[in-house]
JSON list of C-alpha atoms in Angstrom, two decimals:
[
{"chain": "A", "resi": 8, "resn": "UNK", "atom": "CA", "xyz": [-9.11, -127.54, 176.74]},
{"chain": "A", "resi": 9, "resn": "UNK", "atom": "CA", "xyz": [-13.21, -127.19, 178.22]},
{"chain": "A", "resi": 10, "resn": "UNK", "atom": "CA", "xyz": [-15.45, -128.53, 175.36]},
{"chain": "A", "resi": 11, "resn": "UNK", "atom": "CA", "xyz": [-17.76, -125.91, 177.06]},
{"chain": "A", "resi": 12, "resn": "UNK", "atom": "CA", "xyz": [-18.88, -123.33, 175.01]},
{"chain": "A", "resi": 13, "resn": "UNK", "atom": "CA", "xyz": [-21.78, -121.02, 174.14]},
{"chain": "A", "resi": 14, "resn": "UNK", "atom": "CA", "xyz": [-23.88, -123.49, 173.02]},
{"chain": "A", "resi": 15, "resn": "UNK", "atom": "CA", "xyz": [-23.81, -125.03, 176.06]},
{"chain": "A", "resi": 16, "resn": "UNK", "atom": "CA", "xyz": [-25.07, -121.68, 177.66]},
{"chain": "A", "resi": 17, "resn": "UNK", "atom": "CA", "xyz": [-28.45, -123.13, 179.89]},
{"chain": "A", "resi": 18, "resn": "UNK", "atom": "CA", "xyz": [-29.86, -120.22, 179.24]},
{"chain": "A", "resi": 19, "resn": "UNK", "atom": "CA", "xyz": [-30.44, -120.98, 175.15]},
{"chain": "A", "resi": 20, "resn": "UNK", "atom": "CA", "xyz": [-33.67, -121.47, 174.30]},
{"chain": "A", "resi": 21, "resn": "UNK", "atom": "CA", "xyz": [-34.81, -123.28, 171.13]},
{"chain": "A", "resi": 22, "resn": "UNK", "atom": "CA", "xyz": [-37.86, -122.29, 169.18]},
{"chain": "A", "resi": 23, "resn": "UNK", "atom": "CA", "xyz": [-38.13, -126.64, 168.00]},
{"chain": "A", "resi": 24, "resn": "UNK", "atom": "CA", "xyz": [-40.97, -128.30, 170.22]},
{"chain": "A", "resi": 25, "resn": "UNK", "atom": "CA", "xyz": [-40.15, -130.75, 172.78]},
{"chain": "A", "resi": 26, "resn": "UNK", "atom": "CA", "xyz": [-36.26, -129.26, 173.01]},
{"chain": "A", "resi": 27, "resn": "UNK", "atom": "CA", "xyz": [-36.44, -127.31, 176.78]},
{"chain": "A", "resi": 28, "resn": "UNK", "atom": "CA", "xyz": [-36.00, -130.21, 179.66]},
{"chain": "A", "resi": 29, "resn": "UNK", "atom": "CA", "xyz": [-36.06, -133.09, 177.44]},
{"chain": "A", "resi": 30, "resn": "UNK", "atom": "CA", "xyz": [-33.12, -135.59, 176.33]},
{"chain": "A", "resi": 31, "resn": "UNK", "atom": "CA", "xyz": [-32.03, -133.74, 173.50]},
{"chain": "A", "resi": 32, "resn": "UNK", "atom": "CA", "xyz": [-32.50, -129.83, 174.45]},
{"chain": "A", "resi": 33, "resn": "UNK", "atom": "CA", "xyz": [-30.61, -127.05, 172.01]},
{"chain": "A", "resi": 34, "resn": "UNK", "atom": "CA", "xyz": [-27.28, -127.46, 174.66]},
{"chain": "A", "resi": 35, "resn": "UNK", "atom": "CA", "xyz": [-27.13, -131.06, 173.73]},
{"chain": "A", "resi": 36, "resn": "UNK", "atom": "CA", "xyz": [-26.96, -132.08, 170.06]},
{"chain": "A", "resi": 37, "resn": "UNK", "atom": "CA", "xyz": [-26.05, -135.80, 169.28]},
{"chain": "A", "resi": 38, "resn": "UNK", "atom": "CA", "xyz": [-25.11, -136.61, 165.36]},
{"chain": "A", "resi": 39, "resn": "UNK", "atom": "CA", "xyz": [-26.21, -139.77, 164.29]},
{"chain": "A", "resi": 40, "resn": "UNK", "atom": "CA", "xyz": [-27.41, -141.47, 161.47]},
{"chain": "A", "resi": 41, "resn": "UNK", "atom": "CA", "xyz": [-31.18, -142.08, 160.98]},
{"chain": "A", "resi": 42, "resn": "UNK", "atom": "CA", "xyz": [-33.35, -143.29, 158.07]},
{"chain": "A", "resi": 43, "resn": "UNK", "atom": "CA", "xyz": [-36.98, -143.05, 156.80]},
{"chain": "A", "resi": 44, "resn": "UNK", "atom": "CA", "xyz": [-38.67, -146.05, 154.88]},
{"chain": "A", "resi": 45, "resn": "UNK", "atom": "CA", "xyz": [-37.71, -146.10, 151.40]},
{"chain": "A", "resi": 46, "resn": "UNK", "atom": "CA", "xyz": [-34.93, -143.42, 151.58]},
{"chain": "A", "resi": 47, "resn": "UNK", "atom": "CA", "xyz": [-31.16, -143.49, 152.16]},
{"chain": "A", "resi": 48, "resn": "UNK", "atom": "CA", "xyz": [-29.77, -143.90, 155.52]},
{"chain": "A", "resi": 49, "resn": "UNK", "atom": "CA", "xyz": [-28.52, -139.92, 156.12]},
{"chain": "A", "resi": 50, "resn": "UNK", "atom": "CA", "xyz": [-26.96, -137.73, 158.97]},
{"chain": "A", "resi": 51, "resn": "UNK", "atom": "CA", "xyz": [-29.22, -136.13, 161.36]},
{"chain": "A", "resi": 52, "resn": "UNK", "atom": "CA", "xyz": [-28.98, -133.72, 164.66]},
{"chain": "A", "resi": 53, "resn": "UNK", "atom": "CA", "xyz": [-31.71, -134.68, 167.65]},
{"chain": "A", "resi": 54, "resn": "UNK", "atom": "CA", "xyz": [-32.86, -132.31, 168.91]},
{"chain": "A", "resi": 55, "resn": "UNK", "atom": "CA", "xyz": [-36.38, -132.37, 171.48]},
{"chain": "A", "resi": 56, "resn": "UNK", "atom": "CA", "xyz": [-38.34, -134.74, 170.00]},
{"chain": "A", "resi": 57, "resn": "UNK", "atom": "CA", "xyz": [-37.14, -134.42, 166.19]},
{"chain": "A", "resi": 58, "resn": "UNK", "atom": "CA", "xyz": [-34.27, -135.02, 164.06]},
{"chain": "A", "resi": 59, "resn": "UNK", "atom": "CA", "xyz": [-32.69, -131.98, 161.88]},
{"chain": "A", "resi": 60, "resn": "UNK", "atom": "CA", "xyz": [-32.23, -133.89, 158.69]},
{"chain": "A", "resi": 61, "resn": "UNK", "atom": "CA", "xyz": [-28.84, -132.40, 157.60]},
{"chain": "A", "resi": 62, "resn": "UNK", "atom": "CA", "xyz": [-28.51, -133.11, 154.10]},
{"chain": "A", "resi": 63, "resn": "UNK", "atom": "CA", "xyz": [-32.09, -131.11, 154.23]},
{"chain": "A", "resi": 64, "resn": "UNK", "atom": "CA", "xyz": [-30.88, -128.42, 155.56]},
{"chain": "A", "resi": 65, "resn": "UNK", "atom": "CA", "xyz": [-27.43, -128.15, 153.56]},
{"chain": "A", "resi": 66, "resn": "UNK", "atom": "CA", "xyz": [-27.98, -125.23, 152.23]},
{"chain": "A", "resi": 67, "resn": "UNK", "atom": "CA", "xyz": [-28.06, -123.32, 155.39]},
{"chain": "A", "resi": 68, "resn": "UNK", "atom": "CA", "xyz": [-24.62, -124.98, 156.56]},
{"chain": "A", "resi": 69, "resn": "UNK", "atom": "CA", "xyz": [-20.72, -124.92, 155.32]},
{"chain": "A", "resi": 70, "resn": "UNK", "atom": "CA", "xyz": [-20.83, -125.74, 151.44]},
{"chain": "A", "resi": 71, "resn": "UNK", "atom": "CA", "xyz": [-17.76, -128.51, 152.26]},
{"chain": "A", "resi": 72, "resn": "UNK", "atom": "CA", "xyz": [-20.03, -130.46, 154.40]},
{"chain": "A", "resi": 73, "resn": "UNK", "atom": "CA", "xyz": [-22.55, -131.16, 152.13]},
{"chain": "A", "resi": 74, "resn": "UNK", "atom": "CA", "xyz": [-21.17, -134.06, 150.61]},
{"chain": "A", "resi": 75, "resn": "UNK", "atom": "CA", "xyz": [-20.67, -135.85, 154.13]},
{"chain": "A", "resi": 76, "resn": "UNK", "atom": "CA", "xyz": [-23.93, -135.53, 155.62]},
{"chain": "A", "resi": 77, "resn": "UNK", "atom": "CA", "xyz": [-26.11, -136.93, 152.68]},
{"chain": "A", "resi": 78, "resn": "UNK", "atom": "CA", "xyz": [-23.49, -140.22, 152.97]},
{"chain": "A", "resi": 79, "resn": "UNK", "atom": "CA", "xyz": [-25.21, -143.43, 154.86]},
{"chain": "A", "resi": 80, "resn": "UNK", "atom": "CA", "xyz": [-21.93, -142.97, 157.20]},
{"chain": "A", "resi": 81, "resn": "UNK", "atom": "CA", "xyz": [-20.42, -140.51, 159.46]},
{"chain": "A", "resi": 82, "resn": "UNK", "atom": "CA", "xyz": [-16.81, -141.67, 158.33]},
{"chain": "A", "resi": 83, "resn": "UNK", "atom": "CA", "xyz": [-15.76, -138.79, 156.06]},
{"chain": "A", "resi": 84, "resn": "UNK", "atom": "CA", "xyz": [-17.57, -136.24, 158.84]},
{"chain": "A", "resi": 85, "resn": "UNK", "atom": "CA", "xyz": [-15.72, -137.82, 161.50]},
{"chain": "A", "resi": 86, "resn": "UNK", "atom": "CA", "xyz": [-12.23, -137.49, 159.37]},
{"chain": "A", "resi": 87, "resn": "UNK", "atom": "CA", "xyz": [-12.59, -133.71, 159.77]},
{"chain": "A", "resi": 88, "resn": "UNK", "atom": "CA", "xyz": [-11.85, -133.49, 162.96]},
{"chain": "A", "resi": 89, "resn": "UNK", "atom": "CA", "xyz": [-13.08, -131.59, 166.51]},
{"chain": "A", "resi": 90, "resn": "UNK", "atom": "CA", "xyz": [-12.63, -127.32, 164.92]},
{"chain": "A", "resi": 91, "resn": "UNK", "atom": "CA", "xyz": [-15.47, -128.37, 162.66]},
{"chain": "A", "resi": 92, "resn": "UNK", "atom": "CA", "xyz": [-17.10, -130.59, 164.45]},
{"chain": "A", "resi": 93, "resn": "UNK", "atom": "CA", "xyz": [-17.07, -127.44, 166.73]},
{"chain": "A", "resi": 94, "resn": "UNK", "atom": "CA", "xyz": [-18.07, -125.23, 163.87]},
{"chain": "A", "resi": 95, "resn": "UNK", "atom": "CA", "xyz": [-21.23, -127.23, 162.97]},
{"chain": "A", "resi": 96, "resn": "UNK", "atom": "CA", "xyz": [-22.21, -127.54, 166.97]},
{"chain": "A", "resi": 97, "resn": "UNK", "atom": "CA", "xyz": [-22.25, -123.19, 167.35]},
{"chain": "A", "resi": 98, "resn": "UNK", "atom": "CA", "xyz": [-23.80, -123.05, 163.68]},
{"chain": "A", "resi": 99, "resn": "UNK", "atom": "CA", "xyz": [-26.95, -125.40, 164.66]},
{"chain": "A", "resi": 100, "resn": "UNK", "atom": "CA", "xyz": [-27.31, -123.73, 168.00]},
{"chain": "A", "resi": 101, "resn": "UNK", "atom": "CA", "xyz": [-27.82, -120.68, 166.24]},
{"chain": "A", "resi": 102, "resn": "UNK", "atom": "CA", "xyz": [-30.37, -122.09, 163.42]},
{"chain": "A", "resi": 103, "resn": "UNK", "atom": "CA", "xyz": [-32.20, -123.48, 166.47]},
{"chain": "A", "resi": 104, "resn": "UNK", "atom": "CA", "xyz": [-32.24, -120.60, 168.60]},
{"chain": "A", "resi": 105, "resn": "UNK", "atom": "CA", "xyz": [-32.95, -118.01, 166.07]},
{"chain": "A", "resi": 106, "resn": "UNK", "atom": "CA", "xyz": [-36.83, -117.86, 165.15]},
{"chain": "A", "resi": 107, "resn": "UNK", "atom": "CA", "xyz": [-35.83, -116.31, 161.87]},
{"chain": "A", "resi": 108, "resn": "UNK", "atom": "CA", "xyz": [-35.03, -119.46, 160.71]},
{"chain": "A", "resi": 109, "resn": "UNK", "atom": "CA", "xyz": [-38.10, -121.52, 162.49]},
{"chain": "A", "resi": 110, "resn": "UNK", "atom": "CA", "xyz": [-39.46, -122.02, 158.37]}
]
């Protein structure tokens, strides 16, 4: 099985500065954990030259993932396993792709 998609279309554009022909255009989305001074350690998305805070932007993702992406760990994420992994990948692309949700 191709882990090529639609997200990984060349032709997606995203509306977040810095994304087109840097490391981290809309095609490529890392997860990782990243932290601010004086907050918890949380799960972010890279994307150009930003990270998508995910616990920030919960409320425009799968209710059940909440939990795991304000965690200082990936573990519990992880556990889920690659057909949400997948799920979170195509629902991204299309937050950052769609200028509707540019706000």
């Amino acid at each position: 099985m191709s882990g090529v998609d639609e997200t990984h279309d060349p032709a997606r554009v995203s509306w977040v500065g810095g994304a087109a022909g840097g490391d981290f255009p809309v095609q490529n989305l890392p997860i990782g954990i990243f932290s601010v001074p004086g907050e918890q350690r949380r799960a972010g998305i890279a994307i150009g030259d930003f990270v998508l805070d995910l616990a920030a932007a919960a409320d425009l993702l799968d209710a059940e993932w909440r939990d795991d992406f304000s965690l200082p760990v990936l573990n519990s994420w992880l556990a889920r396993g690659p057909s949400t992994h997948r799920a979170l990948r195509r629902r991204l692309s299309d937050l950052l792709t769609d200028e509707h949700f540019r706000d």
